[in-house]
PDB file of C-alpha atoms in Angstrom:
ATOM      1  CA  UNK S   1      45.640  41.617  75.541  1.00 61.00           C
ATOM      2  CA  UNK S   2      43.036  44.076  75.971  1.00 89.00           C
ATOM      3  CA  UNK S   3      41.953  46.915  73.488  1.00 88.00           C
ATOM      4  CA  UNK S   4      43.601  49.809  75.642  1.00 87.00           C
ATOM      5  CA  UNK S   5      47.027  47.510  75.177  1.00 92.00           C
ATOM      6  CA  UNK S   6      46.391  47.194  71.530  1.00 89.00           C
ATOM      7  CA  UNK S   7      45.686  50.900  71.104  1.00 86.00           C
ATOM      8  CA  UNK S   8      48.646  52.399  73.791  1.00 90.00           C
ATOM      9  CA  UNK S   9      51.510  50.059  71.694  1.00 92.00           C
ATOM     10  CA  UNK S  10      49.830  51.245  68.109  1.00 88.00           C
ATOM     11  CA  UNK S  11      50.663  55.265  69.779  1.00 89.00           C
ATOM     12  CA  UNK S  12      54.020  53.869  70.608  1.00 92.00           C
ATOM     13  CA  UNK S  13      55.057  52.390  67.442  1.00 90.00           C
ATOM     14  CA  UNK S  14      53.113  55.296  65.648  1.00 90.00           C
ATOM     15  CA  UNK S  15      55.465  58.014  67.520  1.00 92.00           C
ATOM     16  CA  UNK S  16      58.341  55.692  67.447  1.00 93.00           C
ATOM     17  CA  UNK S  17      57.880  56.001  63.142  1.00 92.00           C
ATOM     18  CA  UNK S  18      57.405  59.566  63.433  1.00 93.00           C
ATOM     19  CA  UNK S  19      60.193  60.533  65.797  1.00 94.00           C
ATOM     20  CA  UNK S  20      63.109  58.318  63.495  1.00 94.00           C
ATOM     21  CA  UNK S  21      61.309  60.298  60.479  1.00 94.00           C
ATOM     22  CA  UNK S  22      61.592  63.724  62.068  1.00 96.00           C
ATOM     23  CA  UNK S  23      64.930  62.813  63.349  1.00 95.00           C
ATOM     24  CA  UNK S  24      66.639  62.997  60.097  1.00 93.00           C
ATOM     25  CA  UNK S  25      65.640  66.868  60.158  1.00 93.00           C
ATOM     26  CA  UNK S  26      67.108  67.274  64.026  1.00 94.00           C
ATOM     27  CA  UNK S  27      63.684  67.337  65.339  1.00 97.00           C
ATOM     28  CA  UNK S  28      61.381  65.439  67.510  1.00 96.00           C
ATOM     29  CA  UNK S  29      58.155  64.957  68.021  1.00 95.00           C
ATOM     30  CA  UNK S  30      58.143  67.425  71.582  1.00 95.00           C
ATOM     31  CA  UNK S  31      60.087  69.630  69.215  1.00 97.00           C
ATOM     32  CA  UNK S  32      57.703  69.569  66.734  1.00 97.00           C
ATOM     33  CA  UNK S  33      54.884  70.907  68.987  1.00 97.00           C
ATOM     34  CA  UNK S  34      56.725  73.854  70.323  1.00 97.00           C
ATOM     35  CA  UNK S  35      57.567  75.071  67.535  1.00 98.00           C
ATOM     36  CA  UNK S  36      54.019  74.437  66.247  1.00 97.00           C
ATOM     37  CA  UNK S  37      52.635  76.184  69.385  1.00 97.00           C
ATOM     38  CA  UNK S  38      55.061  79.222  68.599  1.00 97.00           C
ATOM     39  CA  UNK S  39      54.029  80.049  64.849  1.00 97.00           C
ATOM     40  CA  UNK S  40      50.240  79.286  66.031  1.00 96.00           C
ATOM     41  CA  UNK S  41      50.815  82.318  68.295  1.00 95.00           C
ATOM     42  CA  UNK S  42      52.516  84.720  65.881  1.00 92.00           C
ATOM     43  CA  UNK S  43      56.270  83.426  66.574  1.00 87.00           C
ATOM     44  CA  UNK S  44      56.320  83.825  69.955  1.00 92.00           C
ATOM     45  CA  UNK S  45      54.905  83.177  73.507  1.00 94.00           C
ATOM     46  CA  UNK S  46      55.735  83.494  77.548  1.00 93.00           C
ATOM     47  CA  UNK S  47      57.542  80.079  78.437  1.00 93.00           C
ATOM     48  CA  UNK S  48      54.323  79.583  80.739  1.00 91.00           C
ATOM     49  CA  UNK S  49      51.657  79.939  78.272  1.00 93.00           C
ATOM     50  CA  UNK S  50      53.925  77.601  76.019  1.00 96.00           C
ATOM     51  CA  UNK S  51      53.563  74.924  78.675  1.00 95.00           C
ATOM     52  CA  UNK S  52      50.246  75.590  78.681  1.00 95.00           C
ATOM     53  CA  UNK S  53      50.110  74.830  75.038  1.00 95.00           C
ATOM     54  CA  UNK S  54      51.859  71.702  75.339  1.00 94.00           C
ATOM     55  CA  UNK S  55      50.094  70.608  78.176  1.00 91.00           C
ATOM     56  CA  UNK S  56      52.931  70.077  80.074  1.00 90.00           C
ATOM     57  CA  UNK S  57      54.981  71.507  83.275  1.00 90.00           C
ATOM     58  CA  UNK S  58      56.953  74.634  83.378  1.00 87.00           C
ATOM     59  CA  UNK S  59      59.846  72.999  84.007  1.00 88.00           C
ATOM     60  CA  UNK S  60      59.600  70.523  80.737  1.00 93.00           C
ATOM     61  CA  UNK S  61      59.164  73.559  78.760  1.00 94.00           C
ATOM     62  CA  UNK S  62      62.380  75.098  80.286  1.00 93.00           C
ATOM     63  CA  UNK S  63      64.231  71.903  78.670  1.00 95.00           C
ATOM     64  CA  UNK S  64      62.705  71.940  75.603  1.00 96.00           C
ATOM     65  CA  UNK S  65      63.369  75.701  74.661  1.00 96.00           C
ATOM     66  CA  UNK S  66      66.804  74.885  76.008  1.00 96.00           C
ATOM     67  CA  UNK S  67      67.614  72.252  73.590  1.00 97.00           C
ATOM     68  CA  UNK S  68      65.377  74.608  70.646  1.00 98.00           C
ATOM     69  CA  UNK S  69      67.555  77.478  71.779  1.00 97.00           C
ATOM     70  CA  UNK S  70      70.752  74.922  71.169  1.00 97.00           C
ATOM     71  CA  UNK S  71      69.912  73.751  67.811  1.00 97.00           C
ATOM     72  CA  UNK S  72      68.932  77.852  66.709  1.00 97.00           C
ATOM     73  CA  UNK S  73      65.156  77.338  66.315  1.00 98.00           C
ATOM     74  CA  UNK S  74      64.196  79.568  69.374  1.00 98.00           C
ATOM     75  CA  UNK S  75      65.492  81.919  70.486  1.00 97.00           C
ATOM     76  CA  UNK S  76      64.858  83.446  74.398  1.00 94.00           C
ATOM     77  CA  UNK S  77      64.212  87.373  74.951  1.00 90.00           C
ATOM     78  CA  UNK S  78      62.189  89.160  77.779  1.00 88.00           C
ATOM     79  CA  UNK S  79      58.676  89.838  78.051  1.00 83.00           C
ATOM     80  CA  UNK S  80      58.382  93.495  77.343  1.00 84.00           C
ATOM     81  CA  UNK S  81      55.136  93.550  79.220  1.00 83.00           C
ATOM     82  CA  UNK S  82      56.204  92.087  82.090  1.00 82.00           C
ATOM     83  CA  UNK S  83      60.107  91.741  83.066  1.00 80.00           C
ATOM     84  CA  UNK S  84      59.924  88.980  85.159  1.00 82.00           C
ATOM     85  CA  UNK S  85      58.485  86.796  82.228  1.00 84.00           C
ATOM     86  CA  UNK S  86      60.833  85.344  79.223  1.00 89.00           C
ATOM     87  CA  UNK S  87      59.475  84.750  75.493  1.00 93.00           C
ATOM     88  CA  UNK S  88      60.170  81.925  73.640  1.00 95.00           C
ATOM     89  CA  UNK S  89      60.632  83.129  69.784  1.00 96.00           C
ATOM     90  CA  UNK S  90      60.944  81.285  67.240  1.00 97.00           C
ATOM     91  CA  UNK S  91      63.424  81.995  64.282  1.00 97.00           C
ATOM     92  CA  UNK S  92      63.965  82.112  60.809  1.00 96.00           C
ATOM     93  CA  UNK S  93      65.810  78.303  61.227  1.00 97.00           C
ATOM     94  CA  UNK S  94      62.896  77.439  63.469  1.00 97.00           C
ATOM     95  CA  UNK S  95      60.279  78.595  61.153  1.00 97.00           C
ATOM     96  CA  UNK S  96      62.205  76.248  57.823  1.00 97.00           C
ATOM     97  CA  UNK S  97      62.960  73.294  60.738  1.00 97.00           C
ATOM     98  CA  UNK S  98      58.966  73.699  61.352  1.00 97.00           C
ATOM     99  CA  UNK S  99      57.999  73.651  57.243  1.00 97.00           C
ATOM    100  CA  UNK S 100      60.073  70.788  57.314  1.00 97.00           C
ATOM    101  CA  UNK S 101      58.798  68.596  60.566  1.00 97.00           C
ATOM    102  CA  UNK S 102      55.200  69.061  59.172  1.00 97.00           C
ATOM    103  CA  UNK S 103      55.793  67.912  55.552  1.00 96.00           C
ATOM    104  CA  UNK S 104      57.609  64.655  57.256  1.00 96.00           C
ATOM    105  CA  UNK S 105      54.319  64.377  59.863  1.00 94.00           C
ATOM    106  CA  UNK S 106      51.543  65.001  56.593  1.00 94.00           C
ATOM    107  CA  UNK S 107      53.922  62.104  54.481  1.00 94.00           C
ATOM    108  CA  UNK S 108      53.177  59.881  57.536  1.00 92.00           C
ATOM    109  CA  UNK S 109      50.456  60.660  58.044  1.00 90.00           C
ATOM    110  CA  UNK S 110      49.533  59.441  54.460  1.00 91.00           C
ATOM    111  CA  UNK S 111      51.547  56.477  54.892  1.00 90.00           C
ATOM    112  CA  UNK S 112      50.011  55.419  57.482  1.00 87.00           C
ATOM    113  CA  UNK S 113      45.840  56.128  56.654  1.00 88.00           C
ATOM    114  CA  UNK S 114      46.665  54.789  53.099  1.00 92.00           C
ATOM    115  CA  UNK S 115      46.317  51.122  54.597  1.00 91.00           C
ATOM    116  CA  UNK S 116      42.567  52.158  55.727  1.00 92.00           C
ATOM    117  CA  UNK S 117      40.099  53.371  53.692  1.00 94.00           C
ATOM    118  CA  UNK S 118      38.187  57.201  53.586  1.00 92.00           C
ATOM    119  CA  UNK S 119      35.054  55.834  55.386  1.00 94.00           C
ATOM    120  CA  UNK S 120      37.505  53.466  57.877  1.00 94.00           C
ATOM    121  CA  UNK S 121      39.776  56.572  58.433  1.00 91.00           C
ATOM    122  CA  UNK S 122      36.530  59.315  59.133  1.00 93.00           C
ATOM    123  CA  UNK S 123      35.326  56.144  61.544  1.00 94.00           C
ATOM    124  CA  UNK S 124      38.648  56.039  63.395  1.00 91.00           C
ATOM    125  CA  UNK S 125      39.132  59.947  63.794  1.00 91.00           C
ATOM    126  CA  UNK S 126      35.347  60.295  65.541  1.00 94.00           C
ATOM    127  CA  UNK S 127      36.314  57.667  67.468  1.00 90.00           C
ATOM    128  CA  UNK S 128      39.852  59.050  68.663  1.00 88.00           C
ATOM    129  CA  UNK S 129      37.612  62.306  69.280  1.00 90.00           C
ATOM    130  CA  UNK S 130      34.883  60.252  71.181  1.00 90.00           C
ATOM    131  CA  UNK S 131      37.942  59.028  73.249  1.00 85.00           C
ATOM    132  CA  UNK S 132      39.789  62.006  74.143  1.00 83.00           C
ATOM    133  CA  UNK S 133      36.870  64.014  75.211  1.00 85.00           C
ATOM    134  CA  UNK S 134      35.818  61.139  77.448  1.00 82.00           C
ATOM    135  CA  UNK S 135      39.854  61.426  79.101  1.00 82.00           C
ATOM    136  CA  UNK S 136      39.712  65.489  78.764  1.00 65.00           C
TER     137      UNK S 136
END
């Protein structure tokens, strides 16, 4: 096995954890971020900018508000500043689904960093930084 192996199945089982966590409160990790992206930008954004956000295609996006819009966490409108645009808006539901995804995420978050120590965890966050701006 090499080290990218080892570290790509650690960020599987890691997401797998979080995902069956969050999935007790009808959310998912992609969930999670939207709606995170949303109250980051005052409760609401243009479904492209969203994507943006999420680093992910237009079309993705479309889905995911879709299935938001289906539980009652989002909620669609137009763009009053330009027609052809729609808003993704989070609601009130959204807004207590989001309090709740992040208290599960922080609880594993603790979970998981309470098996390495504060100098080992400081040592492995500058080197997941060192990482990603060597793939960004």
């Amino acid at each position: 096995m090499t080290v990218l192996i080892d570290v790509l199945n650690a960020a599987s089982a890691l997401e797998s954890r979080v995902d069956a966590r969050l999935a007790g409160v009808g959310l998912s990790l992609p969930k999670l971020a939207a709606l995170h992206a949303l109250v980051n930008a005052g409760d609401a954004l243009p479904l492209g900018q969203l994507a943006e956000r999420l680093a992910c295609v237009k079309s993705n996006v479309t889905q995911l508000v879709e299935r938001l819009e289906t539980d009652g966490l989002v909620r669609r409108a137009f763009d009053p500043t330009d027609r052809r645009s729609r808003l993704a808006a989070i609601t009130d539901a959204g807004r207590r689904a989001y309090e709740d995804g992040i208290h599960i995420q922080r609880e594993a978050e603790k979970d998981l960093f309470r098996a390495l120590s504060a100098d080992e965890t400081a040592q492995l966050t500058r080197l997941i930084g060192k990482l990603d701006r060597r793939c960004g």
